PDB file of C-alpha atoms in Angstrom:
ATOM      1  CA  MET Y 262      26.223  -1.529  -3.995  1.00 37.00           C
ATOM      2  CA  ASN Y 263      24.950  -0.038  -7.242  1.00 46.00           C
ATOM      3  CA  ASP Y 264      26.494   2.874  -9.105  1.00 45.00           C
ATOM      4  CA  SER Y 265      23.931   5.457  -7.975  1.00 44.00           C
ATOM      5  CA  THR Y 266      24.915   5.138  -4.316  1.00 47.00           C
ATOM      6  CA  VAL Y 267      28.516   5.987  -5.213  1.00 53.00           C
ATOM      7  CA  LYS Y 268      27.838   8.921  -7.564  1.00 70.00           C
ATOM      8  CA  LEU Y 269      26.688  12.224  -6.159  1.00 77.00           C
ATOM      9  CA  ALA Y 270      23.358  13.691  -7.212  1.00 70.00           C
ATOM     10  CA  THR Y 271      23.385  17.071  -8.909  1.00 69.00           C
ATOM     11  CA  ARG Y 272      21.817  19.864  -6.898  1.00 69.00           C
ATOM     12  CA  ASN Y 273      21.362  22.127  -9.939  1.00 76.00           C
ATOM     13  CA  PHE Y 274      18.039  20.622 -11.031  1.00 85.00           C
ATOM     14  CA  SER Y 275      15.734  17.625 -10.724  1.00 91.00           C
ATOM     15  CA  ILE Y 276      13.175  15.912 -12.927  1.00 94.00           C
ATOM     16  CA  LEU Y 277       9.402  15.872 -12.511  1.00 95.00           C
ATOM     17  CA  ALA Y 278       7.900  13.091 -14.603  1.00 96.00           C
ATOM     18  CA  PRO Y 279       4.523  11.424 -14.987  1.00 94.00           C
ATOM     19  CA  VAL Y 280       4.518   7.614 -15.044  1.00 95.00           C
ATOM     20  CA  PRO Y 281       1.278   5.634 -15.316  1.00 90.00           C
ATOM     21  CA  GLU Y 282       0.387   4.314 -11.881  1.00 89.00           C
ATOM     22  CA  ILE Y 283      -0.087   0.790 -13.254  1.00 89.00           C
ATOM     23  CA  HIS Y 284       3.627   0.615 -14.114  1.00 92.00           C
ATOM     24  CA  LEU Y 285       5.114   1.850 -10.839  1.00 93.00           C
ATOM     25  CA  LEU Y 286       4.760  -1.258  -8.641  1.00 88.00           C
ATOM     26  CA  SER Y 287       5.948  -3.503 -11.463  1.00 92.00           C
ATOM     27  CA  ALA Y 288       8.796  -1.071 -12.132  1.00 95.00           C
ATOM     28  CA  GLN Y 289       9.867  -1.201  -8.491  1.00 95.00           C
ATOM     29  CA  ASP Y 290      10.200  -5.004  -8.751  1.00 94.00           C
ATOM     30  CA  VAL Y 291      12.318  -4.699 -11.912  1.00 95.00           C
ATOM     31  CA  CYS Y 292      14.495  -2.030 -10.301  1.00 96.00           C
ATOM     32  CA  GLU Y 293      15.131  -4.218  -7.263  1.00 95.00           C
ATOM     33  CA  GLN Y 294      15.948  -7.287  -9.381  1.00 95.00           C
ATOM     34  CA  GLU Y 295      17.959  -5.654 -12.186  1.00 96.00           C
ATOM     35  CA  GLY Y 296      19.355  -2.561 -10.462  1.00 96.00           C
ATOM     36  CA  LYS Y 297      17.477  -0.183 -12.762  1.00 97.00           C
ATOM     37  CA  VAL Y 298      14.222   0.242 -14.640  1.00 97.00           C
ATOM     38  CA  ALA Y 299      13.498   2.042 -17.921  1.00 96.00           C
ATOM     39  CA  PHE Y 300      10.520   4.212 -18.864  1.00 95.00           C
ATOM     40  CA  GLY Y 301       9.774   5.115 -22.469  1.00 94.00           C
ATOM     41  CA  THR Y 302       9.081   8.570 -23.852  1.00 94.00           C
ATOM     42  CA  GLN Y 303       9.108  10.582 -27.046  1.00 93.00           C
ATOM     43  CA  GLU Y 304      10.585  13.550 -25.147  1.00 93.00           C
ATOM     44  CA  PHE Y 305      14.204  12.839 -26.107  1.00 94.00           C
ATOM     45  CA  GLU Y 306      15.283  16.504 -26.091  1.00 93.00           C
ATOM     46  CA  ILE Y 307      14.979  16.933 -22.325  1.00 92.00           C
ATOM     47  CA  PHE Y 308      17.037  13.818 -21.598  1.00 94.00           C
ATOM     48  CA  ARG Y 309      19.760  14.782 -24.050  1.00 93.00           C
ATOM     49  CA  LYS Y 310      19.960  18.191 -22.366  1.00 91.00           C
ATOM     50  CA  LEU Y 311      19.996  16.530 -18.930  1.00 90.00           C
ATOM     51  CA  ASP Y 312      22.855  14.279 -19.946  1.00 91.00           C
ATOM     52  CA  GLN Y 313      24.858  17.280 -21.174  1.00 90.00           C
ATOM     53  CA  ASP Y 314      24.224  19.332 -18.025  1.00 88.00           C
ATOM     54  CA  ARG Y 315      24.460  16.746 -15.242  1.00 87.00           C
ATOM     55  CA  ASN Y 316      28.235  16.143 -15.485  1.00 85.00           C
ATOM     56  CA  ASP Y 317      27.811  12.367 -15.093  1.00 84.00           C
ATOM     57  CA  ARG Y 318      25.981  12.834 -11.780  1.00 88.00           C
ATOM     58  CA  VAL Y 319      22.677  11.176 -10.973  1.00 91.00           C
ATOM     59  CA  VAL Y 320      19.574  13.383 -10.997  1.00 92.00           C
ATOM     60  CA  LYS Y 321      16.783  13.145  -8.459  1.00 95.00           C
ATOM     61  CA  VAL Y 322      13.450  12.256 -10.075  1.00 96.00           C
ATOM     62  CA  PHE Y 323      10.070  13.078  -8.595  1.00 96.00           C
ATOM     63  CA  ILE Y 324       7.290  10.973 -10.101  1.00 96.00           C
ATOM     64  CA  TYR Y 325       3.648  11.851 -10.454  1.00 94.00           C
ATOM     65  CA  ALA Y 326       1.595   8.644 -10.724  1.00 91.00           C
ATOM     66  CA  SER Y 327      -0.536   9.415 -13.778  1.00 87.00           C
ATOM     67  CA  LEU Y 328      -3.690   7.689 -14.972  1.00 66.00           C
ATOM     68  CA  GLN Y 329      -4.734   6.977 -11.389  1.00 64.00           C
ATOM     69  CA  GLU Y 330      -8.166   5.576 -10.727  1.00 66.00           C
ATOM     70  CA  ASN Y 331      -8.675   7.456  -7.459  1.00 66.00           C
ATOM     71  CA  ARG Y 332      -6.594  10.564  -7.929  1.00 62.00           C
ATOM     72  CA  SER Y 333      -6.527  13.434  -5.498  1.00 64.00           C
ATOM     73  CA  PHE Y 334      -8.080  16.799  -6.318  1.00 66.00           C
ATOM     74  CA  ILE Y 335      -4.655  18.313  -5.592  1.00 77.00           C
ATOM     75  CA  PRO Y 336      -2.002  16.418  -7.630  1.00 86.00           C
ATOM     76  CA  LYS Y 337       0.870  15.030  -5.603  1.00 90.00           C
ATOM     77  CA  VAL Y 338       4.236  13.490  -6.312  1.00 93.00           C
ATOM     78  CA  THR Y 339       4.190  10.041  -4.719  1.00 93.00           C
ATOM     79  CA  TRP Y 340       7.378   8.323  -5.992  1.00 95.00           C
ATOM     80  CA  GLN Y 341      11.074   9.145  -6.319  1.00 96.00           C
ATOM     81  CA  ALA Y 342      14.089   7.670  -8.096  1.00 97.00           C
ATOM     82  CA  LEU Y 343      17.538   8.582  -9.374  1.00 96.00           C
ATOM     83  CA  TYR Y 344      18.027   9.183 -13.091  1.00 95.00           C
ATOM     84  CA  ILE Y 345      21.180   7.485 -14.391  1.00 95.00           C
ATOM     85  CA  GLY Y 346      20.905   7.996 -18.157  1.00 94.00           C
ATOM     86  CA  HIS Y 347      18.936   7.177 -21.282  1.00 95.00           C
ATOM     87  CA  VAL Y 348      19.213   4.864 -24.279  1.00 95.00           C
ATOM     88  CA  ASP Y 349      17.806   5.282 -27.764  1.00 95.00           C
ATOM     89  CA  SER Y 350      14.987   2.943 -28.670  1.00 94.00           C
ATOM     90  CA  ARG Y 351      15.141   0.372 -31.421  1.00 93.00           C
ATOM     91  CA  ARG Y 352      11.898   0.553 -33.372  1.00 89.00           C
ATOM     92  CA  GLY Y 353      10.161   1.807 -30.238  1.00 89.00           C
ATOM     93  CA  ARG Y 354      11.559  -0.943 -27.997  1.00 91.00           C
ATOM     94  CA  HIS Y 355      14.255  -0.881 -25.344  1.00 94.00           C
ATOM     95  CA  PRO Y 356      17.541  -2.291 -26.766  1.00 93.00           C
ATOM     96  CA  GLN Y 357      17.486  -5.081 -24.127  1.00 94.00           C
ATOM     97  CA  GLY Y 358      13.824  -5.913 -24.730  1.00 92.00           C
ATOM     98  CA  MET Y 359      11.790  -6.189 -21.530  1.00 93.00           C
ATOM     99  CA  LYS Y 360      14.749  -6.824 -19.189  1.00 95.00           C
ATOM    100  CA  TYR Y 361      14.620  -3.304 -17.711  1.00 96.00           C
ATOM    101  CA  ARG Y 362      10.972  -2.545 -18.427  1.00 95.00           C
ATOM    102  CA  PRO Y 363       7.983  -2.932 -16.109  1.00 94.00           C
ATOM    103  CA  ALA Y 364       6.099  -6.135 -16.968  1.00 93.00           C
ATOM    104  CA  THR Y 365       2.922  -4.062 -17.165  1.00 92.00           C
ATOM    105  CA  ALA Y 366       4.422  -2.192 -20.151  1.00 90.00           C
ATOM    106  CA  ALA Y 367       4.616  -5.332 -22.329  1.00 87.00           C
ATOM    107  CA  ASN Y 368       1.531  -4.334 -24.326  1.00 82.00           C
ATOM    108  CA  ASP Y 369       2.230  -0.595 -24.543  1.00 77.00           C
ATOM    109  CA  VAL Y 370       2.346   1.093 -27.940  1.00 74.00           C
ATOM    110  CA  LEU Y 371       5.881   0.866 -29.370  1.00 80.00           C
ATOM    111  CA  ASP Y 372       6.388   4.584 -29.989  1.00 84.00           C
ATOM    112  CA  SER Y 373       9.173   5.567 -27.573  1.00 91.00           C
ATOM    113  CA  ALA Y 374      12.098   7.539 -28.977  1.00 94.00           C
ATOM    114  CA  ILE Y 375      14.239   6.890 -25.899  1.00 95.00           C
ATOM    115  CA  PHE Y 376      14.107   5.091 -22.578  1.00 96.00           C
ATOM    116  CA  TRP Y 377      15.120   6.994 -19.468  1.00 96.00           C
ATOM    117  CA  GLU Y 378      16.629   4.782 -16.834  1.00 97.00           C
ATOM    118  CA  VAL Y 379      16.420   5.120 -13.072  1.00 97.00           C
ATOM    119  CA  THR Y 380      17.603   3.307  -9.996  1.00 96.00           C
ATOM    120  CA  ASP Y 381      16.433   3.456  -6.373  1.00 96.00           C
ATOM    121  CA  LEU Y 382      12.752   3.696  -7.370  1.00 97.00           C
ATOM    122  CA  LYS Y 383      10.520   3.865  -4.303  1.00 96.00           C
ATOM    123  CA  PRO Y 384       7.318   5.447  -3.045  1.00 96.00           C
ATOM    124  CA  LEU Y 385       7.630   8.577  -0.952  1.00 95.00           C
ATOM    125  CA  GLU Y 386       6.633   8.213   2.680  1.00 96.00           C
ATOM    126  CA  ILE Y 387       4.952  11.616   2.530  1.00 95.00           C
ATOM    127  CA  PRO Y 388       3.539  12.772  -0.845  1.00 92.00           C
ATOM    128  CA  LEU Y 389       4.697  16.177  -2.076  1.00 93.00           C
ATOM    129  CA  ASN Y 390       2.439  18.854  -3.519  1.00 91.00           C
ATOM    130  CA  ILE Y 391       3.207  19.899  -7.089  1.00 90.00           C
ATOM    131  CA  SER Y 392       3.453  23.469  -5.784  1.00 89.00           C
ATOM    132  CA  ASN Y 393       6.751  22.461  -4.093  1.00 90.00           C
ATOM    133  CA  PHE Y 394       8.346  22.538  -7.541  1.00 91.00           C
ATOM    134  CA  LYS Y 395       9.028  25.128 -10.193  1.00 91.00           C
ATOM    135  CA  GLY Y 396      10.064  24.683 -13.789  1.00 90.00           C
ATOM    136  CA  PHE Y 397      13.738  25.071 -14.637  1.00 86.00           C
ATOM    137  CA  GLY Y 398      14.373  28.725 -15.426  1.00 84.00           C
ATOM    138  CA  LYS Y 399      10.966  29.803 -14.049  1.00 89.00           C
ATOM    139  CA  LYS Y 400      10.406  32.217 -11.176  1.00 88.00           C
ATOM    140  CA  GLU Y 401       7.099  30.929  -9.857  1.00 91.00           C
ATOM    141  CA  PRO Y 402       6.228  27.449  -8.570  1.00 91.00           C
ATOM    142  CA  PHE Y 403       3.717  25.292 -10.395  1.00 89.00           C
ATOM    143  CA  GLN Y 404       0.068  25.953  -9.595  1.00 89.00           C
ATOM    144  CA  SER Y 405      -1.289  23.596  -6.948  1.00 86.00           C
ATOM    145  CA  ARG Y 406      -3.440  21.739  -9.520  1.00 87.00           C
ATOM    146  CA  PHE Y 407      -0.798  21.515 -12.258  1.00 89.00           C
ATOM    147  CA  ILE Y 408      -0.541  17.994 -13.718  1.00 89.00           C
ATOM    148  CA  PRO Y 409       2.699  17.160 -15.555  1.00 91.00           C
ATOM    149  CA  GLU Y 410       2.051  15.567 -18.947  1.00 91.00           C
ATOM    150  CA  LYS Y 411       5.712  14.975 -19.873  1.00 94.00           C
ATOM    151  CA  PRO Y 412       9.089  14.899 -18.099  1.00 95.00           C
ATOM    152  CA  LEU Y 413      10.260  18.363 -17.022  1.00 93.00           C
ATOM    153  CA  MET Y 414      13.462  19.822 -15.624  1.00 91.00           C
ATOM    154  CA  ILE Y 415      12.616  21.442 -12.305  1.00 92.00           C
ATOM    155  CA  TYR Y 416      13.878  23.046  -9.143  1.00 82.00           C
ATOM    156  CA  TYR Y 417      12.684  21.503  -5.897  1.00 70.00           C
ATOM    157  CA  PHE Y 418      12.508  23.675  -2.777  1.00 60.00           C
TER     158      PHE Y 418
END
């Protein structure tokens, strides 16, 4: 049993994040084999804030598969995971090399400031409309055709 099944998830907020579709299947394999998978980003501020506010709880992550070949006119969240923390990069690379990275990311540009790590990565049985979410601290939900371009703190309803 991995750590995420023991720790409770915070109900105060969630994460909405884009991840290139090409990485998701490969990432699921890594997550199953290693217990977690890491995605790179330059958006370190949001993950530092998350780690301060989550009180060591896991955070539910809703993933929009970006850079899709056959994307829907109405963007949908098609994957979910549990955020367990982040690590600083070393010259744009994950500190453990490719151990926790999707194999498809091997040739990505080495420009990540941090790597956010998740467990329990899996596709959703029923995709969710982006309009089911609203930005943290916002009153209105996202527009139905909103496409996330970076990780965001959100409320899910």
